[in-house]
Coordinates of C-alpha atoms and ligand atoms in Angstrom, one line a residue:
M1 CA 0.0 0.2 -0.1
S2 CA 1.5 2.6 -1.2
P3 CA 2.7 4.6 2.7
L4 CA 1.2 8.5 2.0
A5 CA -2.6 9.1 0.9
T6 CA -2.1 12.4 -1.0
G7 CA 0.0 14.4 -2.0
G8 CA -0.2 18.3 -3.3
P9 CA 1.8 20.7 -2.2
S10 CA 1.9 19.7 1.9
L11 CA 4.0 17.6 0.6
P12 CA 7.6 18.0 2.3
Q13 CA 9.1 20.1 0.5
E14 CA 12.3 17.8 0.1
R15 CA 14.6 15.3 -1.7
R16 CA 14.6 13.1 1.2
L17 CA 16.5 9.8 0.0
V18 CA 15.5 6.2 1.9
T19 CA 16.8 3.6 -0.4
E20 CA 18.5 3.3 -3.4
I21 CA 17.1 3.8 -6.2
P22 CA 14.6 2.4 -7.5
G23 CA 14.1 0.9 -3.9
P24 CA 13.2 -2.9 -3.1
E25 CA 9.3 -2.1 -3.5
S26 CA 9.8 -0.8 -6.2
S27 CA 12.1 -3.5 -7.2
A28 CA 9.4 -5.5 -6.8
R29 CA 6.7 -3.5 -8.2
L30 CA 8.7 -3.5 -11.8
E31 CA 8.5 -7.4 -11.4
R32 CA 5.2 -7.5 -11.3
K33 CA 5.7 -4.9 -15.0
K34 CA 7.6 -6.6 -16.7
A35 CA 4.8 -9.8 -16.1
H36 CA 1.8 -7.3 -16.6
V37 CA 2.2 -4.5 -19.6
A38 CA 3.4 -4.9 -22.6
D39 CA 8.1 -4.6 -22.6
G40 CA 7.1 -1.9 -25.7
V41 CA 6.2 0.4 -22.7
G42 CA 8.9 2.1 -21.4
T43 CA 10.3 3.6 -18.1
A44 CA 13.1 5.7 -17.8
L45 CA 13.2 5.7 -14.1
P46 CA 11.2 2.4 -12.6
I47 CA 10.6 4.4 -8.9
F48 CA 6.8 2.8 -8.5
V49 CA 4.5 6.6 -7.1
A50 CA 2.5 6.7 -3.8
A51 CA 2.2 10.9 -4.1
A52 CA 3.6 14.1 -5.3
G53 CA 3.0 17.8 -5.4
G54 CA 4.9 20.8 -5.1
G55 CA 8.7 19.8 -7.3
V56 CA 8.3 16.5 -5.5
I57 CA 7.4 12.6 -6.0
V58 CA 6.8 10.0 -2.9
D59 CA 7.9 7.1 -4.2
V60 CA 6.5 3.6 -2.3
D61 CA 9.4 2.9 -0.3
G62 CA 9.0 7.0 0.6
N63 CA 12.2 8.2 -1.3
S64 CA 11.2 12.5 -2.1
L65 CA 12.5 13.4 -5.2
I66 CA 12.9 16.4 -7.0
D67 CA 11.1 16.9 -10.4
L68 CA 12.3 18.5 -12.6
G69 CA 10.3 17.1 -15.3
S70 CA 7.2 17.6 -14.7
G71 CA 6.0 14.3 -16.7
I72 CA 7.0 16.0 -19.8
A73 CA 6.1 19.6 -19.2
V74 CA 2.5 18.9 -18.1
L75 CA 2.8 20.3 -14.7
S76 CA 2.9 23.5 -14.7
V77 CA 0.5 24.5 -11.7
G78 CA 2.4 21.5 -9.9
N79 CA 1.1 17.7 -9.1
A80 CA -2.8 17.4 -8.1
A81 CA -2.8 21.5 -7.5
P82 CA -5.4 22.7 -4.9
S83 CA -7.5 24.2 -7.6
V84 CA -7.4 21.0 -10.1
V85 CA -7.9 19.0 -7.1
A86 CA -10.6 20.4 -5.7
R87 CA -12.8 21.3 -9.2
V88 CA -12.1 17.6 -10.9
Q89 CA -13.6 16.4 -6.8
E90 CA -16.2 17.6 -8.2
Q91 CA -17.3 17.2 -10.9
V92 CA -16.9 13.8 -10.9
A93 CA -19.0 13.7 -8.0
A94 CA -21.1 15.5 -10.0
F95 CA -21.3 13.3 -13.8
T96 CA -18.1 12.1 -15.3
H97 CA -19.2 11.9 -18.7
T98 CA -21.9 12.5 -21.4
C99 CA -20.5 12.6 -24.0
F100 CA -20.6 16.1 -25.6
M101 CA -21.1 15.4 -28.8
V102 CA -24.3 13.4 -27.5
T103 CA -25.2 16.3 -24.8
P104 CA -22.8 18.9 -23.9
Y105 CA -22.5 21.1 -20.8
D106 CA -20.9 24.1 -19.5
G107 CA -17.2 23.1 -18.7
Y108 CA -16.5 22.4 -22.8
V109 CA -17.6 25.7 -24.1
D110 CA -15.7 27.3 -21.0
V111 CA -12.4 25.5 -22.0
C112 CA -13.0 26.8 -25.5
A113 CA -13.5 30.1 -24.3
A114 CA -10.5 30.9 -22.3
L115 CA -8.7 29.6 -25.3
G116 CA -10.2 32.3 -27.9
E117 CA -9.4 34.6 -25.4
L118 CA -5.7 32.8 -23.8
T119 CA -3.7 31.6 -27.0
P120 CA -2.0 34.8 -29.9
G121 CA -4.3 37.0 -31.9
D122 CA -8.0 39.3 -30.7
H123 CA -9.8 38.3 -33.9
A124 CA -12.7 36.2 -33.5
K125 CA -11.2 32.0 -32.4
K126 CA -13.5 29.1 -31.8
S127 CA -11.9 25.3 -30.5
A128 CA -12.4 22.0 -30.0
L129 CA -11.3 20.1 -27.3
F130 CA -9.8 15.9 -27.5
N131 CA -7.9 13.5 -25.5
S132 CA -4.0 13.8 -27.0
G133 CA -1.8 16.0 -28.1
A134 CA -1.7 13.7 -31.2
E135 CA -5.9 13.7 -31.1
A136 CA -5.2 17.7 -31.8
V137 CA -2.6 17.6 -34.2
E138 CA -4.4 15.2 -36.4
N139 CA -7.8 17.2 -36.3
A140 CA -5.5 20.5 -37.0
V141 CA -4.8 18.9 -40.1
K142 CA -8.4 18.1 -40.5
V143 CA -9.1 21.9 -40.2
A144 CA -6.5 23.0 -42.7
R145 CA -7.5 20.1 -45.3
T146 CA -11.3 21.1 -45.2
F147 CA -10.3 24.9 -45.3
T148 CA -8.1 25.0 -48.0
G149 CA -9.2 22.3 -50.0
R150 CA -5.0 20.8 -50.5
N151 CA -3.4 17.9 -48.8
G152 CA 0.7 18.5 -48.2
V153 CA 1.7 19.4 -44.5
A154 CA 4.8 21.2 -44.1
V155 CA 6.6 19.6 -41.2
F156 CA 10.0 20.0 -39.6
D157 CA 13.8 19.0 -39.1
H158 CA 13.9 17.2 -35.2
A159 CA 9.9 17.5 -35.1
Y160 CA 7.6 15.6 -33.2
H161 CA 3.4 15.7 -33.2
G162 CA 3.6 12.5 -31.8
R163 CA 2.5 8.2 -32.1
T164 CA -0.3 8.5 -34.3
N165 CA 0.4 7.0 -37.9
L166 CA -0.4 10.4 -38.8
T167 CA 1.9 12.0 -36.4
M168 CA 4.2 9.2 -36.5
A169 CA 4.1 10.4 -40.3
M170 CA 4.6 13.8 -39.0
T171 CA 7.5 13.4 -36.0
A172 CA 11.5 13.2 -37.1
K173 CA 12.6 10.8 -35.3
N174 CA 13.2 7.3 -36.8
M175 CA 13.9 5.0 -32.8
P176 CA 12.3 4.9 -30.8
Y177 CA 8.7 6.4 -32.7
K178 CA 8.4 5.2 -36.0
H179 CA 11.0 2.4 -36.7
G180 CA 9.5 -0.4 -37.7
F181 CA 6.1 1.0 -37.8
G182 CA 4.9 1.8 -41.1
P183 CA 4.0 3.0 -44.0
F184 CA 2.8 6.3 -42.4
A185 CA 0.4 9.0 -43.7
G186 CA 1.9 10.2 -47.1
E187 CA 1.7 14.2 -47.6
V188 CA 4.3 14.7 -45.6
Y189 CA 6.9 17.4 -46.1
R190 CA 9.5 17.9 -43.9
A191 CA 11.6 20.8 -44.2
P192 CA 14.6 22.3 -42.6
M193 CA 14.3 24.0 -39.2
S194 CA 16.6 26.9 -37.9
Y195 CA 19.5 25.3 -35.0
P196 CA 21.4 27.7 -34.5
F197 CA 23.7 26.0 -32.4
R198 CA 24.4 24.5 -35.8
D199 CA 23.5 26.1 -38.0
G200 CA 24.1 29.4 -37.4
L201 CA 22.1 30.7 -39.7
S202 CA 19.9 34.2 -39.1
G203 CA 16.4 33.8 -38.3
S204 CA 15.4 35.5 -42.2
D205 CA 18.6 32.7 -44.2
A206 CA 17.0 29.8 -41.9
A207 CA 13.7 30.9 -42.9
A208 CA 14.6 31.8 -47.0
R209 CA 16.4 27.8 -47.0
A210 CA 13.1 25.8 -45.6
I211 CA 10.3 28.1 -47.8
D212 CA 12.9 27.3 -51.3
V213 CA 12.7 23.4 -49.7
L214 CA 8.8 23.6 -49.8
D215 CA 8.6 25.9 -52.5
K216 CA 10.7 24.2 -55.0
Q217 CA 10.1 20.4 -53.8
V218 CA 6.7 20.7 -53.7
G219 CA 5.0 24.1 -54.3
A220 CA 3.0 26.2 -51.5
D221 CA -0.1 25.8 -53.7
S222 CA -0.2 22.5 -52.6
L223 CA 0.2 22.2 -48.8
A224 CA -2.5 23.0 -46.5
C225 CA -0.6 23.4 -43.9
L226 CA 3.0 24.8 -41.9
V227 CA 3.0 22.4 -38.7
I228 CA 5.3 23.9 -35.9
E229 CA 7.3 24.2 -33.0
P230 CA 7.8 27.4 -31.8
I231 CA 10.7 25.3 -30.3
L232 CA 11.5 22.5 -30.4
G233 CA 9.5 19.8 -27.5
E234 CA 11.3 16.4 -27.6
G235 CA 13.9 17.1 -30.7
G236 CA 16.0 18.9 -28.3
F237 CA 14.2 22.4 -27.0
V238 CA 15.3 23.8 -29.8
V239 CA 15.0 28.1 -30.3
P240 CA 15.2 28.8 -34.1
A241 CA 16.5 32.4 -34.5
P242 CA 15.0 34.5 -33.9
G243 CA 12.6 36.2 -36.9
F244 CA 12.6 32.8 -38.6
L245 CA 8.9 32.2 -37.8
A246 CA 8.4 35.3 -38.6
G247 CA 9.2 34.7 -41.9
L248 CA 7.7 31.5 -42.6
S249 CA 4.1 33.2 -41.0
E250 CA 4.6 35.8 -43.6
W251 CA 4.9 33.3 -46.1
A252 CA 2.9 31.2 -45.1
A253 CA 0.1 34.0 -45.2
A254 CA 1.6 35.2 -49.0
T255 CA 0.4 32.2 -50.5
G256 CA -2.9 30.3 -48.6
V257 CA -0.9 28.2 -46.7
L258 CA -2.6 28.0 -42.9
L259 CA 0.9 28.4 -40.0
V260 CA -0.3 25.3 -37.4
A261 CA 1.8 26.1 -33.8
D262 CA 2.6 23.1 -31.7
E263 CA 2.9 25.0 -28.4
I264 CA 1.1 21.0 -26.8
Q265 CA 4.7 20.9 -25.6
T266 CA 6.3 24.9 -24.6
G267 CA 1.9 26.2 -23.9
F268 CA 0.1 27.4 -21.2
C269 CA 3.2 29.5 -19.2
R270 CA 6.5 26.9 -20.0
T271 CA 8.4 29.3 -21.7
G272 CA 7.6 33.2 -19.7
A273 CA 3.8 34.0 -21.5
W274 CA 1.5 31.9 -22.2
F275 CA 2.4 29.8 -25.7
A276 CA 6.2 30.9 -26.9
C277 CA 3.9 32.1 -30.4
D278 CA 3.8 35.2 -28.9
H279 CA 7.4 35.4 -27.5
E280 CA 8.3 36.5 -31.1
G281 CA 4.8 38.3 -31.9
V282 CA 3.6 35.6 -34.4
V283 CA -0.1 34.6 -35.1
P284 CA -0.6 31.6 -36.0
D285 CA -3.9 30.3 -37.5
L286 CA -4.3 27.4 -35.4
I287 CA -3.2 26.6 -32.5
T288 CA -2.6 23.0 -30.5
T289 CA -2.2 22.8 -27.1
A290 CA -2.6 19.9 -24.8
K291 CA -0.4 19.1 -21.3
G292 CA -0.7 22.1 -19.4
I293 CA -3.4 22.8 -20.2
A294 CA -5.3 20.3 -17.3
G295 CA -2.8 19.9 -14.7
G296 CA -1.9 16.8 -15.4
M297 CA -5.6 15.7 -16.6
P298 CA -6.1 14.5 -20.3
L299 CA -7.9 17.4 -22.6
A300 CA -6.4 18.0 -25.6
G301 CA -7.4 21.5 -27.3
V302 CA -7.5 23.0 -31.7
T303 CA -8.0 26.2 -31.2
G304 CA -7.8 28.8 -34.5
R305 CA -9.9 31.4 -36.0
A306 CA -13.6 31.1 -36.5
D307 CA -14.2 30.8 -40.6
L308 CA -11.2 28.2 -40.7
M309 CA -12.7 25.4 -37.2
D310 CA -16.1 26.2 -39.4
S311 CA -15.4 25.1 -42.4
V312 CA -15.5 21.7 -41.3
H313 CA -18.8 20.2 -42.0
V314 CA -21.5 19.7 -38.9
G315 CA -19.9 15.9 -37.2
G316 CA -17.3 16.7 -38.9
L317 CA -15.4 16.5 -35.0
G318 CA -15.4 14.8 -32.4
G319 CA -15.4 11.8 -30.6
T320 CA -16.5 9.8 -27.3
Y321 CA -14.3 11.4 -24.7
G322 CA -12.3 14.6 -26.6
G323 CA -12.8 17.1 -23.8
N324 CA -14.7 14.8 -21.1
P325 CA -15.8 17.4 -18.4
V326 CA -13.0 16.0 -15.7
A327 CA -10.9 17.1 -18.2
C328 CA -12.3 20.3 -18.7
A329 CA -12.6 20.8 -15.1
G330 CA -8.7 20.1 -14.4
A331 CA -8.4 22.6 -17.5
L332 CA -10.4 25.1 -15.7
G333 CA -8.5 25.1 -12.3
A334 CA -5.2 25.3 -13.5
I335 CA -6.8 28.3 -15.5
E336 CA -8.0 29.5 -13.1
E337 CA -4.2 28.9 -11.2
M338 CA -2.3 30.1 -14.1
R339 CA -3.8 34.0 -13.6
T340 CA -3.5 33.8 -10.7
H341 CA -0.2 33.2 -9.4
D342 CA 0.8 35.1 -12.4
L343 CA 2.2 31.2 -13.8
S344 CA 4.6 33.2 -17.0
G345 CA 6.7 35.2 -14.1
R346 CA 7.2 32.3 -11.9
A347 CA 8.7 30.6 -15.1
R348 CA 10.8 33.4 -15.4
A349 CA 12.4 33.4 -12.3
V350 CA 12.6 29.5 -12.7
G351 CA 13.7 30.2 -16.0
G352 CA 16.6 32.7 -14.5
R353 CA 17.7 30.5 -11.9
M354 CA 18.0 27.3 -13.7
R355 CA 20.4 29.5 -16.7
G356 CA 22.5 30.0 -13.9
R357 CA 23.7 27.5 -12.5
L358 CA 23.9 25.4 -16.4
E359 CA 26.1 29.0 -16.6
A360 CA 27.9 28.5 -14.3
L361 CA 28.4 23.7 -15.6
A362 CA 28.8 25.0 -18.6
A363 CA 32.1 27.1 -17.3
E364 CA 33.6 24.0 -15.6
H365 CA 32.4 21.3 -17.9
P366 CA 33.3 22.0 -21.9
V367 CA 31.2 19.1 -23.1
I368 CA 27.3 21.3 -22.5
A369 CA 28.3 23.0 -25.5
D370 CA 24.8 25.3 -25.8
I371 CA 22.3 26.0 -22.8
R372 CA 18.6 27.2 -24.4
G373 CA 15.4 27.2 -23.9
R374 CA 12.8 29.9 -22.8
G375 CA 11.7 30.3 -18.8
A376 CA 11.0 27.2 -17.6
M377 CA 11.6 24.7 -20.9
M378 CA 15.8 25.5 -20.6
A379 CA 18.1 22.8 -21.6
I380 CA 21.7 21.9 -22.5
E381 CA 22.6 20.3 -25.1
L382 CA 26.0 17.6 -24.6
C383 CA 28.9 17.5 -27.6
E384 CA 32.7 16.4 -27.2
P385 CA 34.7 19.3 -26.2
G386 CA 34.9 21.9 -29.0
T387 CA 33.0 20.1 -31.9
T388 CA 29.7 19.7 -32.4
T389 CA 29.7 16.0 -32.1
P390 CA 27.0 15.2 -29.7
D391 CA 27.4 12.7 -27.1
A392 CA 24.9 10.9 -25.8
A393 CA 26.9 8.0 -23.6
R394 CA 27.4 11.3 -20.9
A395 CA 23.8 12.9 -21.2
A396 CA 22.5 9.4 -20.3
A397 CA 26.2 9.1 -17.7
V398 CA 24.6 12.7 -16.3
N399 CA 20.6 12.0 -16.2
A400 CA 21.3 7.5 -14.9
A401 CA 23.9 9.4 -11.7
C402 CA 21.0 12.1 -11.8
H403 CA 17.9 9.6 -10.8
R404 CA 20.3 7.4 -8.2
A405 CA 21.0 11.1 -5.8
G406 CA 16.9 11.3 -6.4
V407 CA 16.1 13.4 -9.1
V408 CA 14.2 13.8 -12.2
T409 CA 15.7 14.7 -14.8
L410 CA 15.1 13.7 -18.8
T411 CA 17.1 14.1 -21.9
C412 CA 15.9 14.2 -25.0
G413 CA 17.3 15.6 -28.9
T414 CA 17.2 13.5 -31.9
W415 CA 21.0 12.2 -31.0
G416 CA 20.2 11.9 -27.3
N417 CA 22.5 14.5 -25.9
V418 CA 20.3 17.5 -24.7
F419 CA 19.6 17.3 -20.8
R420 CA 16.6 18.7 -20.2
F421 CA 14.7 20.9 -16.6
L422 CA 11.5 20.5 -17.2
P423 CA 10.0 21.7 -13.3
P424 CA 6.9 21.9 -11.7
L425 CA 6.0 26.0 -11.8
A426 CA 5.8 25.3 -7.3
I427 CA 8.1 24.1 -7.4
P428 CA 10.2 26.1 -4.0
D429 CA 13.2 27.9 -5.7
A430 CA 15.5 26.1 -2.5
L431 CA 14.0 23.3 -4.5
L432 CA 15.3 23.9 -6.9
E433 CA 18.8 25.1 -6.1
E434 CA 19.0 21.6 -4.3
A435 CA 18.4 19.7 -7.5
F436 CA 21.0 21.4 -9.8
D437 CA 23.4 21.1 -7.4
V438 CA 23.0 17.6 -7.8
V439 CA 23.0 17.9 -11.4
A440 CA 26.2 19.5 -11.1
G441 CA 27.3 16.6 -8.7
A442 CA 25.9 14.4 -11.6
F443 CA 28.2 15.6 -13.8
A444 CA 31.6 16.7 -11.5
A445 CA 31.4 12.3 -11.2
T446 CA 30.9 11.2 -14.6
A447 CA 33.6 13.2 -15.7
Ligands
PLZ1 N1 3.5 18.1 -30.2 C1 4.8 19.3 -29.7 O1 5.5 17.5 -27.3 C2 4.1 14.8 -27.0 C3 6.3 12.9 -26.2 C4 6.0 11.0 -25.2 P1 0.6 13.6 -26.7 N2 5.4 15.7 -26.5 C5 6.1 14.1 -25.5 C6 6.4 10.4 -25.3 O2 7.3 9.7 -25.9 O3 5.5 9.9 -25.8 C7 4.1 15.8 -28.1 C8 4.4 17.6 -27.8 C9 4.4 18.1 -29.1 C10 3.0 16.4 -30.1 C11 2.9 15.6 -28.9 C12 1.6 14.1 -28.4 O4 1.2 14.4 -27.2 O5 -0.1 14.1 -25.8 O6 2.1 13.0 -25.8 O7 0.1 13.1 -28.0

């Protein structure tokens, strides 16, 4: 049984190791997992969770680990945030499901209204809700194809958009996401991304390079949309050079190609603004959201210009669970928390602290070749000193050392050599500092 009944910010905000990681209770459960759960479902850090909240995850052995991953950028408001818990409890006791397509309810409409207000641009907007990020991306493509009458979908190098058939085609990396799973959906075309550390190009030059590829190899009049993460997520937290997104946006507007911003990882205060596009003054035609939107409940959205969203025939968008009332209640609680506590400001403060620590670390360890990110979405790319040759082995070693020392860290990037930091914004400063002491120790121990 779990040693703790509830999580949330009242959990002691401390790193506490009472066994090795993973401990005996987690190791026993890992054997059960191996017996009953498909091997294809991997696990980055096999501690079984009993409770979580603020900046910690407590496991079944009684260890308390510092969370620098937020369940992959989900827990902006923190785990089991009181505002989310209260609304979810109230909703789950009232009704758990009707299917919005059968009989509607307020929560769905309230979330769509909030998305219309918060996403970039002050034009008339409408939304539709789904269960996962991949599903949102699929539906954004459906809307774009219907509105434009064109089929082509442009995506970028290093992109990650999901694990369904269309979104696998849109995702760049083969292992582990695509290997052996084809054939993939057609009409997906890939253009070069701006990657300042590796290409040294200005934003406008990188945009011209991408536009040239799309012009010559596809033709704008065959493209329904251009789908882009304004900051790459799984692909390595690459922040495109300033002007790259604006250059693409101008070209898209001039050619009738719809600009779809995939803000599933960057959205909802993570980067220090409601959305990453806000930093560049770019207003996408459509935006996909998920992850941080609902404090851990499964919910995703597509939001866009009302005329685009309404181009789809009645009944063309939906699904049994999309915009489930309990998930919508979670979103309304999370959004309230972000609004009342200025979580964008908090993300900037957390990001500033992390950048300072990473700069100090890079001065000592030449394997750290690049520091990048925005707000509380920061990463370091590890390369053989003085080169751009990826050092994935070192990233894996540092990651494992952090895990053993009680800090939940994640890697990412096409070459697996990027170490990324995504703390819950509810993490106390002292705990964040302690986590980076551990990261520094892990670099020293693996040097
Ligand atoms: N678009 C930008 O980051 C999800 C994937 C983890 P789903 N990223 C984490 C994994 O290995 O499966 C993501 C994203 C961007 C789309 C998605 C897909 O969102 O909710 O996982 O479907």
